Structures are given as C-alpha cells and as structure tokens.
Amino acid sequence: MAPASASGEASGSFHSWWKANGSHVYRSHGKRRSERERESEQVPGSSKQPAFSDQPPYHLKAFNLRISFPQEYPFKPPMIKFTTKIYHPNVDENGQICLPIISNENWKPCTKTCQVLEALNVLVNRPNIREPLRMDLADLLTQNPELFRKNAEEFTLRFGVDRPS
C-alpha cells in the first residue's frame, strides 16, 4: 500500500485504487450501498477488496481483505480481515488485524472507511511492534530486519495474489 501524505491522502496505486473503488466499499451510515456493491457482495454488509503495497517487502503481490460493516455501523467499527496470508507482526495467522482506529475504545462514528484503509496502509508499510499479534515476527523485525524482509518477501510471493492491472 502506498504511504499516506501529510494531508492524509494516500498516494500512488492505493490512492488510484481508492478513487476507483472507494464508493464501492464505503456505506453511508450503514443504509445505502452502491449498485456495484450490492451486485458483488457475497455476504450482506461486507466487501472483498484487494490491498497492495508499493513498498518492499509486500510490493510484489496483493492481499485480499474482507471488510464487514455491522448493522450498527457507523456507531460500531467495521471489521477488517486479511483473507490472503500475510507475513506481518500486526496480523495473526487467521488474518485478524491489530488496527487501533477500529478498536471499540478508539472508534468514532465520524471515522470514514477511507481513513480506516489509509491507517491500514500505514500499518502494512510500517508495522507497529508495540502492539503485535505475532510476537515472533515483531522480535525478528526488531532483531534482524533484513531476515524479516527476506522472509516477508518470500511469503508474499508464495501466498499473495496477483496484483490488479
């Protein structure tokens, strides 16, 4: 995922993807969905989206996400899960993500889906080793960053999905 700029906008391919697909993901107050979203949903209130980074070690492939909006959205946060395996200290083996912006204690109803995706973008590119879900990967990133990057790149090539064209 491309890094967010100082203005809060994502740059590069993530920004391009968001402009093309953002309205598909965002549901205003949990009531309205675009026609494109209704047609493509496999589960009501959720959406599958690709996420991709322009920075090593995740830049060679994409990762699928499932974004689920609870009935109480925007008063309860969306749930985001990687459905593609990713070698990352803030994502567990089941795809659950430690992303503070969507925790119950930090969630604000005025938070937009694009802000959540931008926070995820930053987290993928800059892991938060203070709040890991996988301590072994956080330790490796801290103690041997080159080996972590090598392992993450190999894992990305093995489990990642082809990037959208």
Coordinates of C-alpha atoms in Angstrom, one line a residue, residues 7-154:
S7 CA -2.5 15.9 4.0
G8 CA -3.9 12.4 4.9
E9 CA -4.4 11.4 1.3
A10 CA -2.9 8.1 0.1
S11 CA -0.5 8.3 -2.8
G12 CA 0.4 6.0 -5.6
S13 CA -1.6 2.9 -6.5
F14 CA -3.5 2.7 -3.3
H15 CA -4.9 6.2 -4.0
S16 CA -5.8 5.2 -7.5
W17 CA -7.5 2.0 -6.2
W18 CA -9.4 4.0 -3.6
K19 CA -10.7 6.6 -6.3
A20 CA -11.8 3.7 -8.4
N21 CA -13.3 1.5 -5.7
G22 CA -13.9 3.7 -2.6
S23 CA -17.6 4.3 -3.2
H24 CA -17.9 0.5 -3.5
V25 CA -16.5 0.0 -0.1
Y26 CA -18.0 2.9 1.8
R27 CA -21.5 2.6 3.1
S28 CA -23.0 5.8 4.4
H29 CA -24.5 5.2 7.9
G30 CA -24.9 1.5 7.1
K31 CA -28.0 2.2 5.0
R32 CA -27.0 2.9 1.4
R33 CA -24.8 0.9 -0.8
S34 CA -23.9 1.4 -4.4
E35 CA -25.3 -0.8 -7.1
R36 CA -21.9 -2.2 -7.7
E37 CA -21.5 -3.2 -4.1
R38 CA -24.9 -4.9 -4.0
E39 CA -24.1 -6.9 -7.1
S40 CA -20.7 -8.0 -5.9
E41 CA -21.3 -8.8 -2.3
Q42 CA -21.1 -12.4 -1.2
V43 CA -22.1 -11.6 2.4
P44 CA -24.6 -8.8 3.2
G45 CA -22.8 -5.9 4.8
S46 CA -19.3 -6.9 3.7
S47 CA -17.0 -6.4 0.8
K48 CA -13.9 -8.2 -0.5
Q49 CA -11.2 -5.9 -1.7
P50 CA -7.6 -6.2 -2.8
A51 CA -4.9 -4.4 -0.9
F52 CA -1.5 -3.8 -2.3
S53 CA 1.7 -2.0 -1.3
D54 CA 4.2 -0.2 -3.4
Q55 CA 6.9 -0.7 -0.8
P56 CA 9.0 -3.8 0.0
P57 CA 8.6 -6.5 1.1
Y58 CA 4.9 -6.5 0.2
H59 CA 5.1 -4.8 -3.2
L60 CA 5.3 -7.9 -5.4
K61 CA 1.7 -9.2 -4.8
A62 CA -1.7 -8.1 -3.5
F63 CA -3.6 -9.3 -0.4
N64 CA -7.4 -9.7 -0.3
L65 CA -9.3 -8.1 2.6
R66 CA -12.8 -8.7 3.8
I67 CA -14.4 -5.6 5.2
S68 CA -17.6 -6.3 7.2
F69 CA -19.9 -3.5 8.3
P70 CA -22.0 -4.3 11.3
Q71 CA -25.7 -3.4 11.3
E72 CA -24.9 -0.7 13.9
Y73 CA -22.3 1.0 11.6
P74 CA -21.2 3.8 11.9
F75 CA -21.7 3.5 15.6
K76 CA -19.7 0.3 15.7
P77 CA -16.5 -0.1 13.7
P78 CA -16.2 -2.2 10.5
M79 CA -14.3 -5.4 10.9
I80 CA -11.3 -6.0 8.6
K81 CA -9.6 -9.2 8.0
F82 CA -7.0 -10.4 5.5
T83 CA -8.3 -13.3 3.6
T84 CA -4.8 -13.8 2.0
K85 CA -2.0 -14.9 4.3
I86 CA 0.5 -12.1 5.1
Y87 CA 3.7 -12.2 7.0
H88 CA 3.2 -9.3 9.3
P89 CA 3.6 -8.8 13.1
N90 CA 0.2 -7.0 13.3
V91 CA -1.8 -9.7 11.5
D92 CA -2.4 -13.1 13.1
E93 CA -2.5 -16.4 11.2
N94 CA -6.2 -16.1 10.8
G95 CA -6.0 -12.7 9.1
Q96 CA -7.2 -10.7 12.2
I97 CA -5.6 -7.2 12.3
C98 CA -4.5 -5.1 15.2
L99 CA -5.5 -1.7 13.9
P100 CA -6.2 0.8 16.7
I101 CA -8.5 3.0 14.7
I102 CA -11.1 0.2 14.5
S103 CA -10.8 -0.9 18.1
N104 CA -14.0 -0.4 20.2
E105 CA -12.3 2.0 22.5
N106 CA -10.9 4.2 19.7
W107 CA -13.7 4.1 17.2
K108 CA -15.6 7.3 16.4
P109 CA -18.8 7.3 14.2
C110 CA -17.4 10.1 12.1
T111 CA -14.4 8.0 11.0
K112 CA -14.7 7.3 7.3
T113 CA -13.8 4.0 5.7
C114 CA -11.1 5.7 3.6
Q115 CA -9.4 6.8 6.9
V116 CA -9.5 3.2 8.1
L117 CA -8.0 2.0 4.9
E118 CA -5.3 4.7 5.0
A119 CA -4.5 3.6 8.6
L120 CA -4.2 0.0 7.4
N121 CA -2.0 1.2 4.5
V122 CA 0.4 2.9 7.0
L123 CA 0.4 -0.2 9.3
V124 CA 1.3 -2.6 6.5
N125 CA 4.2 -0.4 5.4
R126 CA 5.3 0.4 9.0
P127 CA 4.5 -2.4 11.4
N128 CA 3.7 -1.4 15.0
I129 CA 6.0 -3.6 17.1
R130 CA 4.5 -2.2 20.3
E131 CA 1.2 -3.9 19.6
P132 CA 2.0 -7.2 17.8
L133 CA -0.3 -10.1 17.3
R134 CA 2.6 -12.2 16.4
M135 CA 5.4 -11.6 18.9
D136 CA 7.8 -13.9 17.0
L137 CA 7.6 -11.6 13.9
A138 CA 7.9 -8.4 15.9
D139 CA 11.0 -9.8 17.6
L140 CA 12.5 -10.8 14.3
L141 CA 11.8 -7.4 12.8
T142 CA 13.5 -5.8 15.7
Q143 CA 16.5 -8.1 16.0
N144 CA 17.1 -8.9 12.3
P145 CA 15.2 -6.6 9.9
E146 CA 16.9 -7.9 6.8
L147 CA 15.9 -11.5 7.6
F148 CA 12.3 -10.3 8.4
R149 CA 12.1 -8.5 5.0
K150 CA 13.5 -11.6 3.2
N151 CA 11.0 -13.9 4.9
A152 CA 8.1 -11.5 4.2
E153 CA 9.0 -11.2 0.5
E154 CA 9.2 -15.0 0.1

